[in-house]
Short mmCIF file of C-alpha atoms and ligand atoms in Angstrom, two decimals:
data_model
loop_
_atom_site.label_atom_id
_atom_site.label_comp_id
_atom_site.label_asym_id
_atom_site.label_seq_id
_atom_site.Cartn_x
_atom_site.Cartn_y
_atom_site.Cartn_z
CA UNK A 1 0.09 -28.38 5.62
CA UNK A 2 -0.80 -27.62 8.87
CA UNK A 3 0.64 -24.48 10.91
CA UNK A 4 3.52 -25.44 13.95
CA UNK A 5 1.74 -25.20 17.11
CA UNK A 6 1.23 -22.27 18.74
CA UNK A 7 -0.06 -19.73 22.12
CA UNK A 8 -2.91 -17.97 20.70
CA UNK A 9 -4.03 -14.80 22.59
CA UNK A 10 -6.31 -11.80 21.60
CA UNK A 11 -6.25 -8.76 23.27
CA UNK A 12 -8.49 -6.34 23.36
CA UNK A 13 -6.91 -2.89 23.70
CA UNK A 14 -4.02 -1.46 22.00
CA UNK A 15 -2.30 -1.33 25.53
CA UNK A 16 -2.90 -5.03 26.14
CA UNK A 17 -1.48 -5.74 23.04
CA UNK A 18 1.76 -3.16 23.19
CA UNK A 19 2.34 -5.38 26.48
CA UNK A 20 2.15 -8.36 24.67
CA UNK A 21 4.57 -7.72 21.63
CA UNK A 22 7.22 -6.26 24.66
CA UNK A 23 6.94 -9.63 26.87
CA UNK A 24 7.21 -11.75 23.45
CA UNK A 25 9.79 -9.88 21.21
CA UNK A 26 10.40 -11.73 18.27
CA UNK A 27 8.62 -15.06 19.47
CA UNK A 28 5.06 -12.76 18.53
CA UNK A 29 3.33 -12.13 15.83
CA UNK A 30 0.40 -10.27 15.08
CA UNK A 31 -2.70 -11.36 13.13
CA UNK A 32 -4.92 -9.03 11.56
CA UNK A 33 -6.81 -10.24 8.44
CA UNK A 34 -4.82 -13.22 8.08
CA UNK A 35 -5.26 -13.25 4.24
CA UNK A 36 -0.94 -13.19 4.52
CA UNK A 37 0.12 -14.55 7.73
CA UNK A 38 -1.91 -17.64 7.67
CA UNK A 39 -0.79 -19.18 4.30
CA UNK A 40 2.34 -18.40 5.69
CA UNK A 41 1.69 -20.13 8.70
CA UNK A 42 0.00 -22.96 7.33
CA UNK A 43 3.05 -23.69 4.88
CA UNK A 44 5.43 -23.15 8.43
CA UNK A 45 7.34 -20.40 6.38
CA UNK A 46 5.96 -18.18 9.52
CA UNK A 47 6.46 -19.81 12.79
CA UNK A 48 5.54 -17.49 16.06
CA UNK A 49 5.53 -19.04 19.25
CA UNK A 50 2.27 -16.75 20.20
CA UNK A 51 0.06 -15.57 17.99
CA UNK A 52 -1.44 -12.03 18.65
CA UNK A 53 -4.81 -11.65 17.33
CA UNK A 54 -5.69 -7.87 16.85
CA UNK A 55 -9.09 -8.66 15.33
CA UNK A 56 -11.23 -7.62 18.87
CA UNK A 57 -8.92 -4.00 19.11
CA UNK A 58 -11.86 -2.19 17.83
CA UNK A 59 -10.03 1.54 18.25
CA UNK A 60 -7.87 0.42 15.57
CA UNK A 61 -10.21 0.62 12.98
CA UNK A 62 -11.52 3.79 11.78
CA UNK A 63 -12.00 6.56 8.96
CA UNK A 64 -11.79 9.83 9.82
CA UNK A 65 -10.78 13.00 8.53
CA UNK A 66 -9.08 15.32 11.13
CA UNK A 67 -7.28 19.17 10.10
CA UNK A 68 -7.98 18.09 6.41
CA UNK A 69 -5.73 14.73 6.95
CA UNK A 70 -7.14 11.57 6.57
CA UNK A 71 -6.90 9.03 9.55
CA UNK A 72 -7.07 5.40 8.94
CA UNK A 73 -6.83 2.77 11.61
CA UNK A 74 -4.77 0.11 10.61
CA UNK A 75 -7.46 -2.51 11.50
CA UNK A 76 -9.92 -0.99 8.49
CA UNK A 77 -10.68 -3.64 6.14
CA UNK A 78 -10.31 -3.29 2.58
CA UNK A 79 -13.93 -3.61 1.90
CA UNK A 80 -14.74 -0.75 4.24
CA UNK A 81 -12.38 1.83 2.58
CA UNK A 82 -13.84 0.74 -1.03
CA UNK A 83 -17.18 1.99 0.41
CA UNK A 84 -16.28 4.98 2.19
CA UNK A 85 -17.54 8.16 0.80
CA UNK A 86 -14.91 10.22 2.35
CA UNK A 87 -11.96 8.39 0.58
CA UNK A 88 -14.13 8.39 -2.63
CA UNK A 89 -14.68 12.08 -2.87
CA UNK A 90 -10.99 12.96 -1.74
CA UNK A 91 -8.37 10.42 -1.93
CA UNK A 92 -9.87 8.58 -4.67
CA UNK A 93 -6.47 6.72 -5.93
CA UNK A 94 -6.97 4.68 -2.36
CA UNK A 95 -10.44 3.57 -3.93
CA UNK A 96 -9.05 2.89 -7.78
CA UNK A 97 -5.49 0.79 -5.94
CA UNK A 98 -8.60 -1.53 -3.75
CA UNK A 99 -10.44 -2.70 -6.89
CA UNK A 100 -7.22 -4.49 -8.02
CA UNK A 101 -6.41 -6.03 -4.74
CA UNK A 102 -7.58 -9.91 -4.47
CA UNK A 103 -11.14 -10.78 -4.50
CA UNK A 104 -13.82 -9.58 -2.67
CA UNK A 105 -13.72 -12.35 0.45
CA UNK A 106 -9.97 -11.00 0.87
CA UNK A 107 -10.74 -7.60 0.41
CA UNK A 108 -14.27 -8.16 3.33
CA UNK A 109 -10.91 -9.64 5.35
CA UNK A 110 -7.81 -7.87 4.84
CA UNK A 111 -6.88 -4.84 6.47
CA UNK A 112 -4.65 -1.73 5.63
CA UNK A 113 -2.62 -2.06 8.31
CA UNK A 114 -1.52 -5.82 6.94
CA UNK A 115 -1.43 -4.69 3.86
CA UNK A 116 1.84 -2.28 4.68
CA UNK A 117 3.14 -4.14 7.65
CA UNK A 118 3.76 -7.34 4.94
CA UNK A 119 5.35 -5.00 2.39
CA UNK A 120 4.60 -7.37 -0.46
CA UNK A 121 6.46 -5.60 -3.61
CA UNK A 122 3.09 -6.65 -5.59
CA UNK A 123 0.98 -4.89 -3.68
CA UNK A 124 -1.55 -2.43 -4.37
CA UNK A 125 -1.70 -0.55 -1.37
CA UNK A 126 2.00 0.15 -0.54
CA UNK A 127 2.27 1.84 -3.94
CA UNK A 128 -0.88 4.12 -3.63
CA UNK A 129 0.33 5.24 -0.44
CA UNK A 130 3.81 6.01 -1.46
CA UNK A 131 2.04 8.38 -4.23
CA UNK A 132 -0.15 9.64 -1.79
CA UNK A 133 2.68 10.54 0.65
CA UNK A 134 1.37 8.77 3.41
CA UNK A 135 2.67 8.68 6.86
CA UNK A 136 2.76 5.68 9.24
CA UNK A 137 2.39 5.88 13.38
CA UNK A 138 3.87 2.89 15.34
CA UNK A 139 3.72 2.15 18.59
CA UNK A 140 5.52 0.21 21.26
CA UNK A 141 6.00 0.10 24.69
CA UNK A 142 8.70 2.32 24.57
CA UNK A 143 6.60 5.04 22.78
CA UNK A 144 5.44 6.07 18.99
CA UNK A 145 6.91 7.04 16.21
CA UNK A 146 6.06 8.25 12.58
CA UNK A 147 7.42 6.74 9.42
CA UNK A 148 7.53 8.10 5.91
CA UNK A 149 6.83 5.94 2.75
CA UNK A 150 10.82 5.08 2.78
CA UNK A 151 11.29 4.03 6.19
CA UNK A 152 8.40 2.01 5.96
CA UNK A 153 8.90 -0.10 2.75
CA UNK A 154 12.59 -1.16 3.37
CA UNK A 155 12.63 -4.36 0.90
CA UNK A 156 10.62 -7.50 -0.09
CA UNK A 157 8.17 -7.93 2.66
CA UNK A 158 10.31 -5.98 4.88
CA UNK A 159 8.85 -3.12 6.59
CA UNK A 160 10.72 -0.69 8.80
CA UNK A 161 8.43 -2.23 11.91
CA UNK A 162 10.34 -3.08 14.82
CA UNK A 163 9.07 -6.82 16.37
CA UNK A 164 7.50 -5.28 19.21
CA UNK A 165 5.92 -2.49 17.50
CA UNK A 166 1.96 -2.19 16.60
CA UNK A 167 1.14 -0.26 13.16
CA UNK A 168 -1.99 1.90 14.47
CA UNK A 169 -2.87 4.46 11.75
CA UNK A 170 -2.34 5.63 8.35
CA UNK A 171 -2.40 9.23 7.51
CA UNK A 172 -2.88 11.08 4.69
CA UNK A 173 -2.51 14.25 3.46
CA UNK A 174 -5.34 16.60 1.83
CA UNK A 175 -4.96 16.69 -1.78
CA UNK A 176 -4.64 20.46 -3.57
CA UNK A 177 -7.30 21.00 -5.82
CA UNK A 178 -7.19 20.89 -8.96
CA UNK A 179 -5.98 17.36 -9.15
CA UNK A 180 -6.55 13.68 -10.44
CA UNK A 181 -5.47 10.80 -10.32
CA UNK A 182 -5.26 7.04 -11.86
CA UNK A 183 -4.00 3.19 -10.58
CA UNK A 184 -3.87 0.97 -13.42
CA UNK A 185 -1.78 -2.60 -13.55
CA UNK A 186 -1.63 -5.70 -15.53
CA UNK A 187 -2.10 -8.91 -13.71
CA UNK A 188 -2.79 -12.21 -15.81
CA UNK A 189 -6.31 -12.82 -14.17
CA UNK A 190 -7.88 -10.13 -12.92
CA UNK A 191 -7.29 -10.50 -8.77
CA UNK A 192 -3.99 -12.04 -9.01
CA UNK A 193 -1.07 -10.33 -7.62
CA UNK A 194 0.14 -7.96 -10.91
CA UNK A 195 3.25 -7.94 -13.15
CA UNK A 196 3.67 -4.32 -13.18
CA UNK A 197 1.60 -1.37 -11.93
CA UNK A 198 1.64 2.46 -11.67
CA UNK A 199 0.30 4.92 -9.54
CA UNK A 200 -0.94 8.71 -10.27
CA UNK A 201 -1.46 11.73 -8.69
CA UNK A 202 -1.37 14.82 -11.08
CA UNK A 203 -1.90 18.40 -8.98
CA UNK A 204 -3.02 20.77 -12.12
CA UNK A 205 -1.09 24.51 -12.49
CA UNK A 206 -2.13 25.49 -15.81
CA UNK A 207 -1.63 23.48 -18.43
CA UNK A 208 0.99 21.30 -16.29
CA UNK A 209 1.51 20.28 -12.81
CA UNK A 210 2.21 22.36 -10.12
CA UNK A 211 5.88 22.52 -8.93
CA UNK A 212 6.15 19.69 -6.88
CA UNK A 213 2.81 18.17 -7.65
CA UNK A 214 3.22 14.86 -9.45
CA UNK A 215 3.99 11.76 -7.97
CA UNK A 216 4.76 8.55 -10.57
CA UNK A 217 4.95 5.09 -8.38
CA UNK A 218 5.62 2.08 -9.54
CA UNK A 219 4.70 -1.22 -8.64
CA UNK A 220 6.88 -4.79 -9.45
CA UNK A 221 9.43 -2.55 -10.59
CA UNK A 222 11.75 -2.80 -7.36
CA UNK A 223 11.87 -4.02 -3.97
CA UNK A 224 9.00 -1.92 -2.75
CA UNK A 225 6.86 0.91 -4.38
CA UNK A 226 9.77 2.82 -6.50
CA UNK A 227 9.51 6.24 -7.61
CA UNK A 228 10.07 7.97 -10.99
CA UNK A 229 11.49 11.42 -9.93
CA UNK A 230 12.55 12.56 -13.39
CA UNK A 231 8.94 11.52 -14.54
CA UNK A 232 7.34 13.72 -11.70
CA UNK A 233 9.73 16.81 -12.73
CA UNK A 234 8.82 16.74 -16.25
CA UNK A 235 5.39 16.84 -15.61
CA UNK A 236 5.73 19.86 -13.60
CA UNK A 237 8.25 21.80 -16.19
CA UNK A 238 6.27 21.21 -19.87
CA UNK A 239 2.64 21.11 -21.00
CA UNK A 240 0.65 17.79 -19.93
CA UNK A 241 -0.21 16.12 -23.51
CA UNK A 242 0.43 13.22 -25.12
CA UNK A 243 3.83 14.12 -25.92
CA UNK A 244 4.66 14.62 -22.09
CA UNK A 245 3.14 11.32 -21.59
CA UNK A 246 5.06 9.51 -23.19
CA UNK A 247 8.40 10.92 -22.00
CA UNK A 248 6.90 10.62 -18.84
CA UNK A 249 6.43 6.72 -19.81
CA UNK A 250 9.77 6.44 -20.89
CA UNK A 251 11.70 8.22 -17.62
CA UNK A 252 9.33 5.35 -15.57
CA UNK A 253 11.05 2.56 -17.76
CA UNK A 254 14.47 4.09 -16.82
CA UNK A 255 13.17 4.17 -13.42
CA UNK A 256 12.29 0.93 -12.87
CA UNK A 257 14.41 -2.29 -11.87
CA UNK A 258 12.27 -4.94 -11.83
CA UNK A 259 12.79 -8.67 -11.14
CA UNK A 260 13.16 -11.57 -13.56
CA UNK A 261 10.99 -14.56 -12.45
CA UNK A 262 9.08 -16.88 -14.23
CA UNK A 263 5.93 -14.79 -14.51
CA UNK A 264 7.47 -12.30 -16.85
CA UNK A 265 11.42 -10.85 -17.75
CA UNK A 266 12.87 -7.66 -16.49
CA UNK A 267 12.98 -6.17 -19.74
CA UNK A 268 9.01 -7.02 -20.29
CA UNK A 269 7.98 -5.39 -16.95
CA UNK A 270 10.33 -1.70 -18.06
CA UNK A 271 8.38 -1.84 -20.87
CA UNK A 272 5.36 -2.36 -18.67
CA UNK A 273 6.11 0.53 -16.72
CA UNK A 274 6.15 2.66 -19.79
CA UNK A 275 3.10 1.76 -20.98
CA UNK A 276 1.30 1.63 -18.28
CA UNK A 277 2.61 5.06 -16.84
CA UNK A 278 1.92 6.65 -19.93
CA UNK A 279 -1.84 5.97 -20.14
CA UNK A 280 -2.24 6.53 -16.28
CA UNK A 281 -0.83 10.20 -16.99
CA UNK A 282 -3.23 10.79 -19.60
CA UNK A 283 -6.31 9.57 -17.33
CA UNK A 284 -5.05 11.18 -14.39
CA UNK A 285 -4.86 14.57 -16.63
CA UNK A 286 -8.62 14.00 -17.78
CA UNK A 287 -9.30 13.78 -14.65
CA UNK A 288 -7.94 17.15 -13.22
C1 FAD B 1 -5.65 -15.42 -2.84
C2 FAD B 1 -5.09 -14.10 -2.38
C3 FAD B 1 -4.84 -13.11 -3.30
C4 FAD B 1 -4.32 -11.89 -2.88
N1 FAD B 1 -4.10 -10.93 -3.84
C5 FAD B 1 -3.62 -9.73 -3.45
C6 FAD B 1 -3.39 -8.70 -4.41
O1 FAD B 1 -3.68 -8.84 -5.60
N2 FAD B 1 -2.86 -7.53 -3.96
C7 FAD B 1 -2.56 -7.34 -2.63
O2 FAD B 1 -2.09 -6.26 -2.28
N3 FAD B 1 -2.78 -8.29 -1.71
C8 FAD B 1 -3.30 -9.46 -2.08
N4 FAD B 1 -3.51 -10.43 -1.13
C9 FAD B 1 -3.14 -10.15 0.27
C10 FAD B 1 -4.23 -9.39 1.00
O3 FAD B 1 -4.41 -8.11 0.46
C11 FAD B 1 -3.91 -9.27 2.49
O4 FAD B 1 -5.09 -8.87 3.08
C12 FAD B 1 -2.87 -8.27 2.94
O5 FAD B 1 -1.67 -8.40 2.29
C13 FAD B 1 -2.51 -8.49 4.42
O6 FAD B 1 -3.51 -7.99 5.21
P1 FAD B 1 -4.06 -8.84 6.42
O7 FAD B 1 -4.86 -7.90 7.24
O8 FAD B 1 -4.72 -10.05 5.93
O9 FAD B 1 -2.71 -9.16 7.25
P2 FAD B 1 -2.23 -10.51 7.96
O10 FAD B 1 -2.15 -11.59 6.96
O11 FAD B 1 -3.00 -10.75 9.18
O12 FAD B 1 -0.76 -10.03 8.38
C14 FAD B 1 0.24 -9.78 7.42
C15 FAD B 1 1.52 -9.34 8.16
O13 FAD B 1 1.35 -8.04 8.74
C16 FAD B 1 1.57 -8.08 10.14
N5 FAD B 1 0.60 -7.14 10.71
C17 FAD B 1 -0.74 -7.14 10.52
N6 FAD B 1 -1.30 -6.06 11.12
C18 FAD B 1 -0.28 -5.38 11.71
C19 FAD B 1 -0.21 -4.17 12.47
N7 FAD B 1 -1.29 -3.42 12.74
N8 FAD B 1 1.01 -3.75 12.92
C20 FAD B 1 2.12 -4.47 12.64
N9 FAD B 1 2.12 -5.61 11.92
C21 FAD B 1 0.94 -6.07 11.45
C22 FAD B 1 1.35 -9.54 10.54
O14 FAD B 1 2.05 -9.87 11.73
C23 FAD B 1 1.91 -10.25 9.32
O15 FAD B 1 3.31 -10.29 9.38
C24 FAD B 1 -4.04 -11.65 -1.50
C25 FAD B 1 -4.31 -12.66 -0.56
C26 FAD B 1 -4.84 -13.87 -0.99
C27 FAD B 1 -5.11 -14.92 0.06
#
């Protein structure tokens, strides 16, 4: 199929386009990579009356690292994170999460600001950031405002966006050294959105974590990225060994509520979790 008609206009500034989304409310919609919206549109389960291309707002894409935080404008491809140094050397989870995400072509076209603002459950991204306690500016005409992993990912590609607000940066936090980390999923083909995932980050006191230094997130095991807080406390209150792992593994399966759909059943994707959670505690440890 075909998209419905509609306006097509491309701004240029992040000014021009906060004007835009106020004068067309709900009628707008943005377009950044496409690789979403414009299957979407093309099957008319998305139909804007104006479409907002943000492709030519080059101040929204950018890596930087400012007071120790990392800065990422929500117009940075894929690609161009996968390649950056500075998220390689120290926020490598975001690096690990990418090389699960699509294909190449999507990943050369896809940006991290789509990536969140679609809130796909299967995705990659949403899940690395939740474990990487990410924060998330907006802006709109009538100002800006900062969400936190749980505002942002309210349900199935719901985000806690307004319609007339612009996603213009990512932020990170620095990481505490020692610490490592590990993304591993399962998807059917490699590229293909996953049945269940699990995201890493281990801060090393000792021989365990730090008080408040693991962070377990799951992927496909709940409306958004879901967290396994009685994984992330045991990690912090025993030794970090196999043992622990597993626990660990098992506290993820209680954790998780996945969906039954006719890729895999609920009870298959717990027992994902555990698995998965189990090994990616293990790497993440070697990796401390
Ligand atoms: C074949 C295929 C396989 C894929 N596999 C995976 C996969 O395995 N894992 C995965 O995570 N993704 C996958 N994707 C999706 C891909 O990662 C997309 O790039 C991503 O989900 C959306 O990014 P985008 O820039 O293309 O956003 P778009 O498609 O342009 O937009 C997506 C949504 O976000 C909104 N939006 C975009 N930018 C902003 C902004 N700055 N502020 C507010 N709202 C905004 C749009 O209005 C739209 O509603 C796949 C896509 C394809 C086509």
């Amino acid at each position: 199929m075909k998209p419905a008609p509609f306006e097509y206009v491309a701004p240029t500034t992040v000014a021009e386009t906060l004007e835009l989304l106020a004068t067309r409310g709900t009628d707008g919609k943005l377009l950044a990579g496409g690789q979403s919206l414009v299957p979407m549109l093309n099957f008319r389960i998305a139909r804007p009356e104006t479409l907002i291309d943000i492709n030519n707002v080059a101040e929204l894409s950018y890596i930087d690292r400012r007071d120790g935080e990392l800065h990422i404008g929500a117009l940075t491809r894929h690609a161009e994170l996968e390649r950056s140094a500075l998220v390689a050397d120290h926020w490598p989870l975001l690096g690990e999460a990418l090389r699960w995400v699509a294909h190449p072509p999507i990943r050369n076209r896809g940006t991290i600001g789509g990536s969140v603002a679609h809130a796909d459950p299967a995705a990659e991204l949403p899940v690395a950031l939740t474990a990487l306690d990410a924060r998330f500016v907006a802006e709109s005409h009538r100002g800006r405002r900062v969400l936190d992993p749980d505002e942002m990912f309210v349900g199935p590609l719901q985000s806690g966006l307004e319609p007339d607000e612009l996603l213009v940066e990512i932020r990170i936090p620095p990481l505490a050294r020692p610490f490592g980390c590990a993304f591993l999923e399962l998807a059917r083909r490699h590229g293909d959105f996953a049945l269940g995932g699990v995201a890493v980050v281990l801060g090393r006191g000792g021989d365990r974590c730090r008080e408040g230094g693991a962070r377990v997130v799951l992927l496909g095991a709940g409306p958004g990225p879901r967290r396994a807080p009685e994984a992330e406390a045991l990690l912090a209150a025993r030794p970090v060994d196999e043992d622990a792992a597993r626990a660990a593994g098992e506290a993820a399966g209680r954790a998780a509520d996945p969906p039954t759909d006719p890729h895999a059943d609920a009870g298959y994707r717990r027992h994902l979790a555990y698995v998965l959670t189990r090994r990616a505690v293990l790497r993440a440890w070697e990796r401390t």
